[in-house]
Amino acid sequence: MAIERTFSILKPDATRRNLTGAINAKIEEAGLRIIAQKRVHMTLAQAQTFYGVHKDRSFFGELVEQMTAAPLVVQVLEGENAIKRYRDVMGATNPANADAGTIRKTFALSIGENSVHGSDAPETAAVEIAQWFSGNEIVG
Ligand code: CMP
């Protein structure tokens, strides 16, 4: 199986409730390694760029507002099939539909404040990682 890297965000609703360590424990229990991590406060421009694919969706304004409201944690995760593995650990976007034991079922507040983001494909993982980390910040 291929060793992959994926991009992760622990969102403001999670950092505000002091859940960084609890979510990282679920990530590591799933066999993913946190090979880069930093706490940042996203600017409006950064959030609009990061979620540009959703710019025409009805929830875009609320999404950008939530992502810039407080600090968050950006990460690079590495492991076998890391992209799918992390999405499995995160659970469905809407926590009401997420499986028991997933991060979103356990911690998320709503579809908007859903605690974590993970890349959905190798191409987006590469773009998202490059947006937040330089090569020497990633130590695998
Ligand atoms: P994320 O995986 O970061 O990708 C887009 C985000 O938009 C999503 O998680 C949610 O936090 C947010 N969002 C808010 N409303 C919706 C919705 N109705 N459908 C999908 N995503 C939504």
PDB file of N, CA and C in Angstrom, residues 22-101:
ATOM      1  N   ALA A  22      -6.713  15.819  22.150  1.00  0.00           N
ATOM      2  CA  ALA A  22      -7.671  14.708  22.032  1.00  0.00           C
ATOM      3  C   ALA A  22      -7.836  14.289  20.571  1.00  0.00           C
ATOM      4  N   ILE A  23      -7.874  15.266  19.662  1.00  0.00           N
ATOM      5  CA  ILE A  23      -8.001  14.919  18.242  1.00  0.00           C
ATOM      6  C   ILE A  23      -6.696  14.307  17.736  1.00  0.00           C
ATOM      7  N   ASN A  24      -5.561  14.862  18.155  1.00  0.00           N
ATOM      8  CA  ASN A  24      -4.283  14.266  17.737  1.00  0.00           C
ATOM      9  C   ASN A  24      -4.176  12.814  18.205  1.00  0.00           C
ATOM     10  N   ALA A  25      -4.716  12.502  19.367  1.00  0.00           N
ATOM     11  CA  ALA A  25      -4.670  11.111  19.845  1.00  0.00           C
ATOM     12  C   ALA A  25      -5.438  10.200  18.896  1.00  0.00           C
ATOM     13  N   LYS A  26      -6.596  10.642  18.415  1.00  0.00           N
ATOM     14  CA  LYS A  26      -7.369   9.814  17.470  1.00  0.00           C
ATOM     15  C   LYS A  26      -6.613   9.665  16.146  1.00  0.00           C
ATOM     16  N   ILE A  27      -5.942  10.731  15.717  1.00  0.00           N
ATOM     17  CA  ILE A  27      -5.149  10.667  14.479  1.00  0.00           C
ATOM     18  C   ILE A  27      -4.043   9.622  14.632  1.00  0.00           C
ATOM     19  N   GLU A  28      -3.326   9.671  15.750  1.00  0.00           N
ATOM     20  CA  GLU A  28      -2.201   8.754  15.952  1.00  0.00           C
ATOM     21  C   GLU A  28      -2.684   7.324  16.188  1.00  0.00           C
ATOM     22  N   GLU A  29      -3.809   7.171  16.875  1.00  0.00           N
ATOM     23  CA  GLU A  29      -4.374   5.815  17.085  1.00  0.00           C
ATOM     24  C   GLU A  29      -4.740   5.172  15.751  1.00  0.00           C
ATOM     25  N   ALA A  30      -5.062   5.993  14.758  1.00  0.00           N
ATOM     26  CA  ALA A  30      -5.432   5.478  13.435  1.00  0.00           C
ATOM     27  C   ALA A  30      -4.213   5.117  12.595  1.00  0.00           C
ATOM     28  N   GLY A  31      -3.022   5.292  13.146  1.00  0.00           N
ATOM     29  CA  GLY A  31      -1.811   4.905  12.417  1.00  0.00           C
ATOM     30  C   GLY A  31      -1.242   6.003  11.538  1.00  0.00           C
ATOM     31  N   LEU A  32      -1.710   7.231  11.740  1.00  0.00           N
ATOM     32  CA  LEU A  32      -1.178   8.364  10.977  1.00  0.00           C
ATOM     33  C   LEU A  32      -0.127   9.098  11.818  1.00  0.00           C
ATOM     34  N   ARG A  33       0.943   9.543  11.151  1.00  0.00           N
ATOM     35  CA  ARG A  33       1.999  10.289  11.841  1.00  0.00           C
ATOM     36  C   ARG A  33       1.835  11.777  11.539  1.00  0.00           C
ATOM     37  N   ILE A  34       1.929  12.615  12.572  1.00  0.00           N
ATOM     38  CA  ILE A  34       1.873  14.068  12.382  1.00  0.00           C
ATOM     39  C   ILE A  34       3.297  14.519  12.086  1.00  0.00           C
ATOM     40  N   ILE A  35       3.578  14.783  10.801  1.00  0.00           N
ATOM     41  CA  ILE A  35       4.963  15.082  10.412  1.00  0.00           C
ATOM     42  C   ILE A  35       5.207  16.586  10.243  1.00  0.00           C
ATOM     43  N   ALA A  36       4.161  17.391  10.378  1.00  0.00           N
ATOM     44  CA  ALA A  36       4.299  18.855  10.442  1.00  0.00           C
ATOM     45  C   ALA A  36       3.055  19.382  11.143  1.00  0.00           C
ATOM     46  N   GLN A  37       3.244  20.451  11.927  1.00  0.00           N
ATOM     47  CA  GLN A  37       2.091  20.994  12.668  1.00  0.00           C
ATOM     48  C   GLN A  37       2.404  22.417  13.123  1.00  0.00           C
ATOM     49  N   LYS A  38       1.468  23.329  12.931  1.00  0.00           N
ATOM     50  CA  LYS A  38       1.629  24.662  13.518  1.00  0.00           C
ATOM     51  C   LYS A  38       0.265  25.283  13.765  1.00  0.00           C
ATOM     52  N   ARG A  39       0.249  26.202  14.739  1.00  0.00           N
ATOM     53  CA  ARG A  39      -0.980  26.908  15.104  1.00  0.00           C
ATOM     54  C   ARG A  39      -0.934  28.267  14.415  1.00  0.00           C
ATOM     55  N   VAL A  40      -1.985  28.603  13.690  1.00  0.00           N
ATOM     56  CA  VAL A  40      -2.025  29.864  12.943  1.00  0.00           C
ATOM     57  C   VAL A  40      -3.405  30.502  13.108  1.00  0.00           C
ATOM     58  N   HIS A  41      -3.461  31.798  12.823  1.00  0.00           N
ATOM     59  CA  HIS A  41      -4.759  32.475  12.760  1.00  0.00           C
ATOM     60  C   HIS A  41      -4.962  32.842  11.293  1.00  0.00           C
ATOM     61  N   MET A  42      -5.866  32.146  10.608  1.00  0.00           N
ATOM     62  CA  MET A  42      -6.082  32.362   9.178  1.00  0.00           C
ATOM     63  C   MET A  42      -6.592  33.766   8.915  1.00  0.00           C
ATOM     64  N   THR A  43      -6.053  34.402   7.882  1.00  0.00           N
ATOM     65  CA  THR A  43      -6.597  35.698   7.456  1.00  0.00           C
ATOM     66  C   THR A  43      -7.799  35.442   6.543  1.00  0.00           C
ATOM     67  N   LEU A  44      -8.559  36.506   6.308  1.00  0.00           N
ATOM     68  CA  LEU A  44      -9.707  36.412   5.405  1.00  0.00           C
ATOM     69  C   LEU A  44      -9.246  35.948   4.017  1.00  0.00           C
ATOM     70  N   ALA A  45      -8.171  36.546   3.531  1.00  0.00           N
ATOM     71  CA  ALA A  45      -7.678  36.196   2.185  1.00  0.00           C
ATOM     72  C   ALA A  45      -7.240  34.730   2.133  1.00  0.00           C
ATOM     73  N   GLN A  46      -6.575  34.279   3.172  1.00  0.00           N
ATOM     74  CA  GLN A  46      -6.133  32.870   3.200  1.00  0.00           C
ATOM     75  C   GLN A  46      -7.329  31.928   3.201  1.00  0.00           C
ATOM     76  N   ALA A  47      -8.362  32.249   3.977  1.00  0.00           N
ATOM     77  CA  ALA A  47      -9.545  31.384   4.045  1.00  0.00           C
ATOM     78  C   ALA A  47     -10.285  31.385   2.706  1.00  0.00           C
ATOM     79  N   GLN A  48     -10.397  32.543   2.080  1.00  0.00           N
ATOM     80  CA  GLN A  48     -11.090  32.620   0.786  1.00  0.00           C
ATOM     81  C   GLN A  48     -10.336  31.827  -0.280  1.00  0.00           C
ATOM     82  N   THR A  49      -9.008  31.864  -0.232  1.00  0.00           N
ATOM     83  CA  THR A  49      -8.211  31.081  -1.183  1.00  0.00           C
ATOM     84  C   THR A  49      -8.347  29.591  -0.892  1.00  0.00           C
ATOM     85  N   PHE A  50      -8.201  29.235   0.381  1.00  0.00           N
ATOM     86  CA  PHE A  50      -8.226  27.817   0.749  1.00  0.00           C
ATOM     87  C   PHE A  50      -9.545  27.164   0.360  1.00  0.00           C
ATOM     88  N   TYR A  51     -10.662  27.862   0.603  1.00  0.00           N
ATOM     89  CA  TYR A  51     -11.975  27.296   0.309  1.00  0.00           C
ATOM     90  C   TYR A  51     -12.571  27.846  -0.991  1.00  0.00           C
ATOM     91  N   GLY A  52     -11.711  28.307  -1.903  1.00  0.00           N
ATOM     92  CA  GLY A  52     -12.154  28.902  -3.162  1.00  0.00           C
ATOM     93  C   GLY A  52     -13.115  28.028  -3.952  1.00  0.00           C
ATOM     94  N   VAL A  53     -12.948  26.714  -3.860  1.00  0.00           N
ATOM     95  CA  VAL A  53     -13.826  25.790  -4.591  1.00  0.00           C
ATOM     96  C   VAL A  53     -15.282  25.916  -4.141  1.00  0.00           C
ATOM     97  N   HIS A  54     -15.488  26.432  -2.931  1.00  0.00           N
ATOM     98  CA  HIS A  54     -16.852  26.570  -2.390  1.00  0.00           C
ATOM     99  C   HIS A  54     -17.394  27.999  -2.510  1.00  0.00           C
ATOM    100  N   LYS A  55     -16.734  28.861  -3.295  1.00  0.00           N
ATOM    101  CA  LYS A  55     -17.062  30.300  -3.241  1.00  0.00           C
ATOM    102  C   LYS A  55     -18.495  30.626  -3.652  1.00  0.00           C
ATOM    103  N   ASP A  56     -19.128  29.743  -4.452  1.00  0.00           N
ATOM    104  CA  ASP A  56     -20.503  30.014  -4.869  1.00  0.00           C
ATOM    105  C   ASP A  56     -21.547  29.307  -4.003  1.00  0.00           C
ATOM    106  N   ARG A  57     -21.097  28.598  -2.979  1.00  0.00           N
ATOM    107  CA  ARG A  57     -22.044  27.870  -2.124  1.00  0.00           C
ATOM    108  C   ARG A  57     -22.659  28.824  -1.087  1.00  0.00           C
ATOM    109  N   SER A  58     -23.859  28.486  -0.665  1.00  0.00           N
ATOM    110  CA  SER A  58     -24.588  29.365   0.261  1.00  0.00           C
ATOM    111  C   SER A  58     -23.861  29.514   1.598  1.00  0.00           C
ATOM    112  N   PHE A  59     -23.072  28.519   1.976  1.00  0.00           N
ATOM    113  CA  PHE A  59     -22.426  28.541   3.288  1.00  0.00           C
ATOM    114  C   PHE A  59     -21.038  29.188   3.267  1.00  0.00           C
ATOM    115  N   PHE A  60     -20.605  29.715   2.105  1.00  0.00           N
ATOM    116  CA  PHE A  60     -19.224  30.207   1.983  1.00  0.00           C
ATOM    117  C   PHE A  60     -18.909  31.318   2.995  1.00  0.00           C
ATOM    118  N   GLY A  61     -19.800  32.297   3.107  1.00  0.00           N
ATOM    119  CA  GLY A  61     -19.550  33.416   4.021  1.00  0.00           C
ATOM    120  C   GLY A  61     -19.404  32.956   5.463  1.00  0.00           C
ATOM    121  N   GLU A  62     -20.308  32.074   5.874  1.00  0.00           N
ATOM    122  CA  GLU A  62     -20.258  31.542   7.248  1.00  0.00           C
ATOM    123  C   GLU A  62     -18.990  30.717   7.458  1.00  0.00           C
ATOM    124  N   LEU A  63     -18.607  29.943   6.441  1.00  0.00           N
ATOM    125  CA  LEU A  63     -17.416  29.102   6.532  1.00  0.00           C
ATOM    126  C   LEU A  63     -16.166  29.959   6.734  1.00  0.00           C
ATOM    127  N   VAL A  64     -16.019  30.992   5.915  1.00  0.00           N
ATOM    128  CA  VAL A  64     -14.854  31.873   6.007  1.00  0.00           C
ATOM    129  C   VAL A  64     -14.842  32.593   7.355  1.00  0.00           C
ATOM    130  N   GLU A  65     -16.016  33.005   7.804  1.00  0.00           N
ATOM    131  CA  GLU A  65     -16.115  33.684   9.098  1.00  0.00           C
ATOM    132  C   GLU A  65     -15.663  32.754  10.233  1.00  0.00           C
ATOM    133  N   GLN A  66     -16.125  31.501  10.192  1.00  0.00           N
ATOM    134  CA  GLN A  66     -15.764  30.554  11.254  1.00  0.00           C
ATOM    135  C   GLN A  66     -14.271  30.222  11.225  1.00  0.00           C
ATOM    136  N   MET A  67     -13.709  30.101  10.025  1.00  0.00           N
ATOM    137  CA  MET A  67     -12.299  29.701   9.920  1.00  0.00           C
ATOM    138  C   MET A  67     -11.343  30.815  10.326  1.00  0.00           C
ATOM    139  N   THR A  68     -11.832  32.061  10.333  1.00  0.00           N
ATOM    140  CA  THR A  68     -10.975  33.191  10.696  1.00  0.00           C
ATOM    141  C   THR A  68     -11.280  33.722  12.099  1.00  0.00           C
ATOM    142  N   ALA A  69     -12.212  33.082  12.797  1.00  0.00           N
ATOM    143  CA  ALA A  69     -12.690  33.609  14.080  1.00  0.00           C
ATOM    144  C   ALA A  69     -11.717  33.372  15.232  1.00  0.00           C
ATOM    145  N   ALA A  70     -10.847  32.383  15.106  1.00  0.00           N
ATOM    146  CA  ALA A  70      -9.948  32.010  16.200  1.00  0.00           C
ATOM    147  C   ALA A  70      -8.791  31.203  15.608  1.00  0.00           C
ATOM    148  N   PRO A  71      -7.739  30.978  16.375  1.00  0.00           N
ATOM    149  CA  PRO A  71      -6.621  30.193  15.851  1.00  0.00           C
ATOM    150  C   PRO A  71      -7.044  28.767  15.496  1.00  0.00           C
ATOM    151  N   LEU A  72      -6.294  28.177  14.599  1.00  0.00           N
ATOM    152  CA  LEU A  72      -6.511  26.774  14.242  1.00  0.00           C
ATOM    153  C   LEU A  72      -5.153  26.097  14.109  1.00  0.00           C
ATOM    154  N   VAL A  73      -5.159  24.801  13.908  1.00  0.00           N
ATOM    155  CA  VAL A  73      -3.915  24.038  13.782  1.00  0.00           C
ATOM    156  C   VAL A  73      -3.889  23.400  12.398  1.00  0.00           C
ATOM    157  N   VAL A  74      -2.824  23.684  11.642  1.00  0.00           N
ATOM    158  CA  VAL A  74      -2.641  23.031  10.339  1.00  0.00           C
ATOM    159  C   VAL A  74      -1.595  21.937  10.492  1.00  0.00           C
ATOM    160  N   GLN A  75      -1.807  20.848   9.761  1.00  0.00           N
ATOM    161  CA  GLN A  75      -0.943  19.672   9.917  1.00  0.00           C
ATOM    162  C   GLN A  75      -0.688  18.984   8.581  1.00  0.00           C
ATOM    163  N   VAL A  76       0.420  18.246   8.514  1.00  0.00           N
ATOM    164  CA  VAL A  76       0.626  17.264   7.459  1.00  0.00           C
ATOM    165  C   VAL A  76       0.660  15.889   8.135  1.00  0.00           C
ATOM    166  N   LEU A  77      -0.155  14.985   7.639  1.00  0.00           N
ATOM    167  CA  LEU A  77      -0.225  13.625   8.183  1.00  0.00           C
ATOM    168  C   LEU A  77       0.333  12.658   7.149  1.00  0.00           C
ATOM    169  N   GLU A  78       1.039  11.643   7.628  1.00  0.00           N
ATOM    170  CA  GLU A  78       1.643  10.664   6.723  1.00  0.00           C
ATOM    171  C   GLU A  78       1.283   9.248   7.174  1.00  0.00           C
ATOM    172  N   GLY A  79       1.050   8.378   6.199  1.00  0.00           N
ATOM    173  CA  GLY A  79       0.773   6.984   6.514  1.00  0.00           C
ATOM    174  C   GLY A  79       0.259   6.241   5.297  1.00  0.00           C
ATOM    175  N   GLU A  80       0.011   4.949   5.461  1.00  0.00           N
ATOM    176  CA  GLU A  80      -0.548   4.155   4.362  1.00  0.00           C
ATOM    177  C   GLU A  80      -1.934   4.677   4.027  1.00  0.00           C
ATOM    178  N   ASN A  81      -2.162   4.966   2.749  1.00  0.00           N
ATOM    179  CA  ASN A  81      -3.472   5.476   2.305  1.00  0.00           C
ATOM    180  C   ASN A  81      -3.949   6.636   3.171  1.00  0.00           C
ATOM    181  N   ALA A  82      -3.052   7.573   3.461  1.00  0.00           N
ATOM    182  CA  ALA A  82      -3.346   8.611   4.467  1.00  0.00           C
ATOM    183  C   ALA A  82      -4.590   9.424   4.133  1.00  0.00           C
ATOM    184  N   ILE A  83      -4.842   9.682   2.856  1.00  0.00           N
ATOM    185  CA  ILE A  83      -5.971  10.543   2.498  1.00  0.00           C
ATOM    186  C   ILE A  83      -7.286   9.883   2.892  1.00  0.00           C
ATOM    187  N   LYS A  84      -7.484   8.636   2.468  1.00  0.00           N
ATOM    188  CA  LYS A  84      -8.726   7.929   2.810  1.00  0.00           C
ATOM    189  C   LYS A  84      -8.772   7.593   4.304  1.00  0.00           C
ATOM    190  N   ARG A  85      -7.614   7.189   4.821  1.00  0.00           N
ATOM    191  CA  ARG A  85      -7.575   6.804   6.233  1.00  0.00           C
ATOM    192  C   ARG A  85      -8.017   7.975   7.119  1.00  0.00           C
ATOM    193  N   TYR A  86      -7.521   9.181   6.804  1.00  0.00           N
ATOM    194  CA  TYR A  86      -7.897  10.338   7.629  1.00  0.00           C
ATOM    195  C   TYR A  86      -9.373  10.665   7.442  1.00  0.00           C
ATOM    196  N   ARG A  87      -9.861  10.577   6.197  1.00  0.00           N
ATOM    197  CA  ARG A  87     -11.278  10.881   5.987  1.00  0.00           C
ATOM    198  C   ARG A  87     -12.160   9.883   6.739  1.00  0.00           C
ATOM    199  N   ASP A  88     -11.714   8.627   6.820  1.00  0.00           N
ATOM    200  CA  ASP A  88     -12.456   7.633   7.606  1.00  0.00           C
ATOM    201  C   ASP A  88     -12.454   8.000   9.095  1.00  0.00           C
ATOM    202  N   VAL A  89     -11.298   8.454   9.590  1.00  0.00           N
ATOM    203  CA  VAL A  89     -11.199   8.810  11.012  1.00  0.00           C
ATOM    204  C   VAL A  89     -12.004  10.079  11.307  1.00  0.00           C
ATOM    205  N   MET A  90     -12.046  11.007  10.346  1.00  0.00           N
ATOM    206  CA  MET A  90     -12.821  12.245  10.540  1.00  0.00           C
ATOM    207  C   MET A  90     -14.309  11.933  10.632  1.00  0.00           C
ATOM    208  N   GLY A  91     -14.805  11.069   9.753  1.00  0.00           N
ATOM    209  CA  GLY A  91     -16.238  10.808   9.666  1.00  0.00           C
ATOM    210  C   GLY A  91     -16.904  11.762   8.696  1.00  0.00           C
ATOM    211  N   ALA A  92     -18.203  11.579   8.493  1.00  0.00           N
ATOM    212  CA  ALA A  92     -18.948  12.372   7.512  1.00  0.00           C
ATOM    213  C   ALA A  92     -18.914  13.864   7.844  1.00  0.00           C
ATOM    214  N   THR A  93     -19.013  14.699   6.782  1.00  0.00           N
ATOM    215  CA  THR A  93     -18.973  16.161   6.956  1.00  0.00           C
ATOM    216  C   THR A  93     -19.991  16.614   7.993  1.00  0.00           C
ATOM    217  N   ASN A  94     -21.199  16.091   7.898  1.00  0.00           N
ATOM    218  CA  ASN A  94     -22.237  16.401   8.882  1.00  0.00           C
ATOM    219  C   ASN A  94     -22.117  15.406  10.046  1.00  0.00           C
ATOM    220  N   PRO A  95     -21.789  15.886  11.232  1.00  0.00           N
ATOM    221  CA  PRO A  95     -21.583  14.946  12.355  1.00  0.00           C
ATOM    222  C   PRO A  95     -22.799  14.072  12.636  1.00  0.00           C
ATOM    223  N   ALA A  96     -23.989  14.545  12.247  1.00  0.00           N
ATOM    224  CA  ALA A  96     -25.194  13.727  12.466  1.00  0.00           C
ATOM    225  C   ALA A  96     -25.127  12.433  11.657  1.00  0.00           C
ATOM    226  N   ASN A  97     -24.363  12.452  10.561  1.00  0.00           N
ATOM    227  CA  ASN A  97     -24.246  11.260   9.710  1.00  0.00           C
ATOM    228  C   ASN A  97     -22.942  10.488   9.938  1.00  0.00           C
ATOM    229  N   ALA A  98     -22.121  10.949  10.863  1.00  0.00           N
ATOM    230  CA  ALA A  98     -20.801  10.325  11.061  1.00  0.00           C
ATOM    231  C   ALA A  98     -20.915   9.055  11.903  1.00  0.00           C
ATOM    232  N   ASP A  99     -20.013   8.105  11.614  1.00  0.00           N
ATOM    233  CA  ASP A  99     -20.005   6.844  12.364  1.00  0.00           C
ATOM    234  C   ASP A  99     -19.502   7.066  13.795  1.00  0.00           C
ATOM    235  N   ALA A 100     -19.954   6.207  14.694  1.00  0.00           N
ATOM    236  CA  ALA A 100     -19.499   6.251  16.087  1.00  0.00           C
ATOM    237  C   ALA A 100     -17.980   6.120  16.147  1.00  0.00           C
ATOM    238  N   GLY A 101     -17.366   6.890  17.038  1.00  0.00           N
ATOM    239  CA  GLY A 101     -15.924   6.807  17.239  1.00  0.00           C
ATOM    240  C   GLY A 101     -15.118   7.729  16.350  1.00  0.00           C
TER     241      GLY A 101
END
